[in-house]
Amino acid sequence: MAFTVDTSQLNRLAADLGKTGYKATKKAGQVVRKSALDVERIGKQRCPVDTGATRESIHTTASAGGMSAEIGPTTYYAPFLEWGTRHMEARPFMRPALDDVTPAFVRAMEQVGGTLLD
C-alpha cells in the first residue's frame, strides 16, 4: 500500500515564510540604520561646543548585520558633558537625541512587525 502526499503548498508556504523573514530583517536593519543616523545628527546639533572636537567625534558604528548600532562621541571628556561632575552641571546631548528618535523608531519597527502578519 502506497501513500501519496502533495506537499507543494507546504513547500510554497515555507518558501514564503523564509522570504518574509529576510524582507523583515532587511527592513528592520534599515530602520535601525536610519534611527542611528538620526540620533547622530541630533546629537551633533545638541552638542555643547567650545572647540567642536566632541561634535566632530560623534559617529555611528553598525554591527550584527545592521541590526545593532553604537552612536556616540569619542572624546575622553564627553561623559563629563553628558553626565556632569561634582564641579559641573550635566549638559546632556546624546540622551536627549535618543529620546527624540525613540518614538519614530518604535513606530517603524511596529510597521515592520505588522508586515509579517499581512
mmCIF file of C-alpha atoms in Angstrom:
data_model
loop_
_atom_site.group_PDB
_atom_site.id
_atom_site.type_symbol
_atom_site.label_atom_id
_atom_site.label_comp_id
_atom_site.label_asym_id
_atom_site.label_seq_id
_atom_site.Cartn_x
_atom_site.Cartn_y
_atom_site.Cartn_z
ATOM 1 C CA MET A 1 0.000 0.000 0.000
ATOM 2 C CA ALA A 2 1.472 3.388 -1.030
ATOM 3 C CA PHE A 3 0.507 6.856 0.076
ATOM 4 C CA THR A 4 0.971 9.974 -1.953
ATOM 5 C CA VAL A 5 1.100 13.290 -0.148
ATOM 6 C CA ASP A 6 1.063 16.591 -2.006
ATOM 7 C CA THR A 7 3.408 18.915 -0.096
ATOM 8 C CA SER A 8 3.645 21.584 -2.782
ATOM 9 C CA GLN A 9 1.562 24.091 -0.814
ATOM 10 C CA LEU A 10 3.511 23.405 2.354
ATOM 11 C CA ASN A 11 6.767 23.912 0.446
ATOM 12 C CA ARG A 12 5.411 27.174 -1.005
ATOM 13 C CA LEU A 13 4.409 28.357 2.489
ATOM 14 C CA ALA A 14 7.865 27.555 3.856
ATOM 15 C CA ALA A 15 9.483 29.472 0.984
ATOM 16 C CA ASP A 16 7.159 32.447 1.544
ATOM 17 C CA LEU A 17 7.934 32.483 5.273
ATOM 18 C CA GLY A 18 11.648 32.415 4.508
ATOM 19 C CA LYS A 19 11.301 35.378 2.143
ATOM 20 C CA THR A 20 9.196 37.263 4.679
ATOM 21 C CA GLY A 21 11.807 36.742 7.366
ATOM 22 C CA TYR A 22 14.540 38.015 5.079
ATOM 23 C CA LYS A 23 12.473 41.025 3.986
ATOM 24 C CA ALA A 24 11.524 41.872 7.583
ATOM 25 C CA THR A 25 15.149 41.579 8.707
ATOM 26 C CA LYS A 26 16.265 43.819 5.859
ATOM 27 C CA LYS A 27 13.579 46.410 6.675
ATOM 28 C CA ALA A 28 14.401 46.276 10.392
ATOM 29 C CA GLY A 29 18.065 46.847 9.573
ATOM 30 C CA GLN A 30 17.105 49.891 7.510
ATOM 31 C CA VAL A 31 15.072 51.245 10.430
ATOM 32 C CA VAL A 32 17.995 50.721 12.816
ATOM 33 C CA ARG A 33 20.400 52.476 10.431
ATOM 34 C CA LYS A 34 18.102 55.457 9.799
ATOM 35 C CA SER A 35 17.351 55.851 13.500
ATOM 36 C CA ALA A 36 21.035 55.627 14.436
ATOM 37 C CA LEU A 37 21.954 58.279 11.890
ATOM 38 C CA ASP A 38 19.118 60.477 13.197
ATOM 39 C CA VAL A 39 20.474 60.145 16.750
ATOM 40 C CA GLU A 40 23.956 61.031 15.460
ATOM 41 C CA ARG A 41 22.652 64.105 13.604
ATOM 42 C CA ILE A 42 20.594 65.375 16.541
ATOM 43 C CA GLY A 43 23.425 64.637 18.999
ATOM 44 C CA LYS A 44 25.739 66.768 16.875
ATOM 45 C CA GLN A 45 23.171 69.576 16.805
ATOM 46 C CA ARG A 46 22.733 69.494 20.588
ATOM 47 C CA CYS A 47 26.404 69.050 21.460
ATOM 48 C CA PRO A 48 27.734 71.833 23.688
ATOM 49 C CA VAL A 49 30.631 73.200 21.680
ATOM 50 C CA ASP A 50 33.786 75.029 22.629
ATOM 51 C CA THR A 51 36.275 73.622 20.151
ATOM 52 C CA GLY A 52 33.942 71.344 18.161
ATOM 53 C CA ALA A 53 36.070 68.284 18.895
ATOM 54 C CA THR A 54 33.286 66.402 20.663
ATOM 55 C CA ARG A 55 30.757 67.244 17.960
ATOM 56 C CA GLU A 56 33.117 66.005 15.261
ATOM 57 C CA SER A 57 33.846 62.820 17.213
ATOM 58 C CA ILE A 58 30.199 61.658 17.208
ATOM 59 C CA HIS A 59 29.895 58.693 14.846
ATOM 60 C CA THR A 60 27.711 55.659 14.240
ATOM 61 C CA THR A 61 29.044 52.117 14.063
ATOM 62 C CA ALA A 62 26.700 49.354 12.909
ATOM 63 C CA SER A 63 27.099 45.722 13.916
ATOM 64 C CA ALA A 64 25.187 42.434 13.990
ATOM 65 C CA GLY A 65 24.454 42.672 10.288
ATOM 66 C CA GLY A 66 22.959 46.125 10.681
ATOM 67 C CA MET A 67 20.622 45.099 13.490
ATOM 68 C CA SER A 68 22.606 46.994 16.100
ATOM 69 C CA ALA A 69 24.277 50.380 16.179
ATOM 70 C CA GLU A 70 26.509 52.267 18.562
ATOM 71 C CA ILE A 71 26.320 56.036 18.393
ATOM 72 C CA GLY A 72 28.409 58.431 20.379
ATOM 73 C CA PRO A 73 31.356 60.725 20.827
ATOM 74 C CA THR A 74 34.896 59.531 21.370
ATOM 75 C CA THR A 75 36.478 62.479 23.187
ATOM 76 C CA TYR A 76 37.594 61.486 26.672
ATOM 77 C CA TYR A 77 35.573 64.296 28.284
ATOM 78 C CA ALA A 78 32.259 63.590 26.515
ATOM 79 C CA PRO A 79 30.928 61.581 29.506
ATOM 80 C CA PHE A 80 31.590 64.586 31.749
ATOM 81 C CA LEU A 81 29.483 66.764 29.449
ATOM 82 C CA GLU A 82 26.697 64.188 29.239
ATOM 83 C CA TRP A 83 26.527 63.234 32.917
ATOM 84 C CA GLY A 84 28.201 66.159 34.682
ATOM 85 C CA THR A 85 30.721 66.078 37.504
ATOM 86 C CA ARG A 86 30.727 67.286 41.057
ATOM 87 C CA HIS A 87 32.109 70.566 39.702
ATOM 88 C CA MET A 88 29.971 70.888 36.561
ATOM 89 C CA GLU A 89 26.295 70.520 35.713
ATOM 90 C CA ALA A 90 25.413 67.890 33.162
ATOM 91 C CA ARG A 91 24.862 69.169 29.647
ATOM 92 C CA PRO A 92 23.301 66.088 28.054
ATOM 93 C CA PHE A 93 23.174 65.899 24.297
ATOM 94 C CA MET A 94 23.164 62.215 23.356
ATOM 95 C CA ARG A 95 20.402 61.072 25.724
ATOM 96 C CA PRO A 96 18.001 63.785 24.507
ATOM 97 C CA ALA A 97 18.858 62.861 20.907
ATOM 98 C CA LEU A 98 17.957 59.248 21.635
ATOM 99 C CA ASP A 99 14.757 60.348 23.389
ATOM 100 C CA ASP A 100 13.784 62.398 20.316
ATOM 101 C CA VAL A 101 14.255 59.480 17.901
ATOM 102 C CA THR A 102 12.823 56.640 20.006
ATOM 103 C CA PRO A 103 9.084 57.168 19.245
ATOM 104 C CA ALA A 104 9.651 57.129 15.456
ATOM 105 C CA PHE A 105 11.914 54.083 15.825
ATOM 106 C CA VAL A 106 9.241 52.191 17.768
ATOM 107 C CA ARG A 107 6.546 53.080 15.216
ATOM 108 C CA ALA A 108 8.756 51.987 12.314
ATOM 109 C CA MET A 109 9.601 48.674 13.980
ATOM 110 C CA GLU A 110 5.902 48.085 14.683
ATOM 111 C CA GLN A 111 5.242 48.583 10.973
ATOM 112 C CA VAL A 112 7.958 46.071 10.115
ATOM 113 C CA GLY A 113 6.364 43.600 12.535
ATOM 114 C CA GLY A 114 2.939 44.309 11.071
ATOM 115 C CA THR A 115 4.127 43.327 7.595
ATOM 116 C CA LEU A 116 4.798 39.834 8.918
ATOM 117 C CA LEU A 117 1.109 39.462 9.736
ATOM 118 C CA ASP A 118 -0.166 40.707 6.377
#
